[in-house]
XYZ file of C-alpha atoms in Angstrom:
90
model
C 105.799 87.998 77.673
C 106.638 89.300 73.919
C 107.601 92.072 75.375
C 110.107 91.499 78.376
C 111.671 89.100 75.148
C 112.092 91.603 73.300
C 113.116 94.540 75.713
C 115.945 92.395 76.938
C 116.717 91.077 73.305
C 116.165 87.359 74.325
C 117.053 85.107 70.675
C 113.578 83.528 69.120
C 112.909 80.758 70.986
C 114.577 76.969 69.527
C 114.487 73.678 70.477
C 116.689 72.683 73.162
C 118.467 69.112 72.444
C 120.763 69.166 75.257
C 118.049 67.410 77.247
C 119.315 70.026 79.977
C 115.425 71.648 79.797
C 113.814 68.425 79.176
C 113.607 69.291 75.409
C 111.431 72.463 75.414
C 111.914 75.468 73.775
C 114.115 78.101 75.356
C 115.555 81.667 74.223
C 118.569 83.144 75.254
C 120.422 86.118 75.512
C 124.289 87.158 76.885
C 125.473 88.562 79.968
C 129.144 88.021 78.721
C 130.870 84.992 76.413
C 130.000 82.640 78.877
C 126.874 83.514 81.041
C 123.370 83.258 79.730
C 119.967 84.299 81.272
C 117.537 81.199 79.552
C 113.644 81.147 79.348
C 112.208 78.035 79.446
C 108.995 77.309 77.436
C 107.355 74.626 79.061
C 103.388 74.284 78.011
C 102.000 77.590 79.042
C 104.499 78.719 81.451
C 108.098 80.455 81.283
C 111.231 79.095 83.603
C 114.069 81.656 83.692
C 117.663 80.468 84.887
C 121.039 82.004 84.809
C 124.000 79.534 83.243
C 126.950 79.018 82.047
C 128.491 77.767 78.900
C 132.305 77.914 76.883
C 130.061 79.474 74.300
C 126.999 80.796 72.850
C 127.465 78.011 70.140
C 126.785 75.179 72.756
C 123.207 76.260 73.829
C 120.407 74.042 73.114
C 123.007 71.429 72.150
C 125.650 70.783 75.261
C 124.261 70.610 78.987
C 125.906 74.273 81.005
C 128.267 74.154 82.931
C 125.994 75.368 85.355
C 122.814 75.485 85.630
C 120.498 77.825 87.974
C 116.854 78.172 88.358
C 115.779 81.930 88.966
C 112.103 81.904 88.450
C 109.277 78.950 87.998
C 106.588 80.016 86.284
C 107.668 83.143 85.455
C 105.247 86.726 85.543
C 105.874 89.968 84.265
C 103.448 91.566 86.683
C 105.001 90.376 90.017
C 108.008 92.869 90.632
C 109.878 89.962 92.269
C 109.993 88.357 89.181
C 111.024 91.450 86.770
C 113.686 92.711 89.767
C 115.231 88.778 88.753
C 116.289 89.725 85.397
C 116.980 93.136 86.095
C 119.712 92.064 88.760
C 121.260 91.273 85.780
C 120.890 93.297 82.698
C 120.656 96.552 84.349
């Protein structure tokens, strides 16, 4: 998982107070000012979403605008999964 982080240049993961990911940890990175692909930490497992927010400043802190699940459970080795984030970063 390190590595999918750190090919798409996901931030280090930090605690998410927004209560909009139930408190876990979560890393970001930008699609533009506004839009977001977000990996949730939750135990063991990775939740990727796409989202929205008025700025990069309000992650972790303000609920998004909006809010969309892309993957539960998230795994490198299904292509399904890695086609997800390349719909949008490539």
């Amino acid at each position: 998982m390190e590595n999918v982080l750190k090919y798409y240049e996901f931030s280090d993961f930090k605690k998410d107070s927004s209560e909009a990911f139930s408190n876990n940890d979560i890393a970001y990175t930008e699609l533009n000012d506004t839009h977001f692909l977000i990996f949730e930490k939750e135990e063991n497992q990775f939740n990727l979403y796409v989202s929205k927010y008025n700025s990069r400043s309000e992650i972790g802190k303000k609920k998004p605008l909006i809010l969309e699940l892309l993957v539960s459970n998230y795994d490198k080795s299904k292509p399904e999964h890695r086609l997800a984030i390349k719909r949008y970063l490539n």
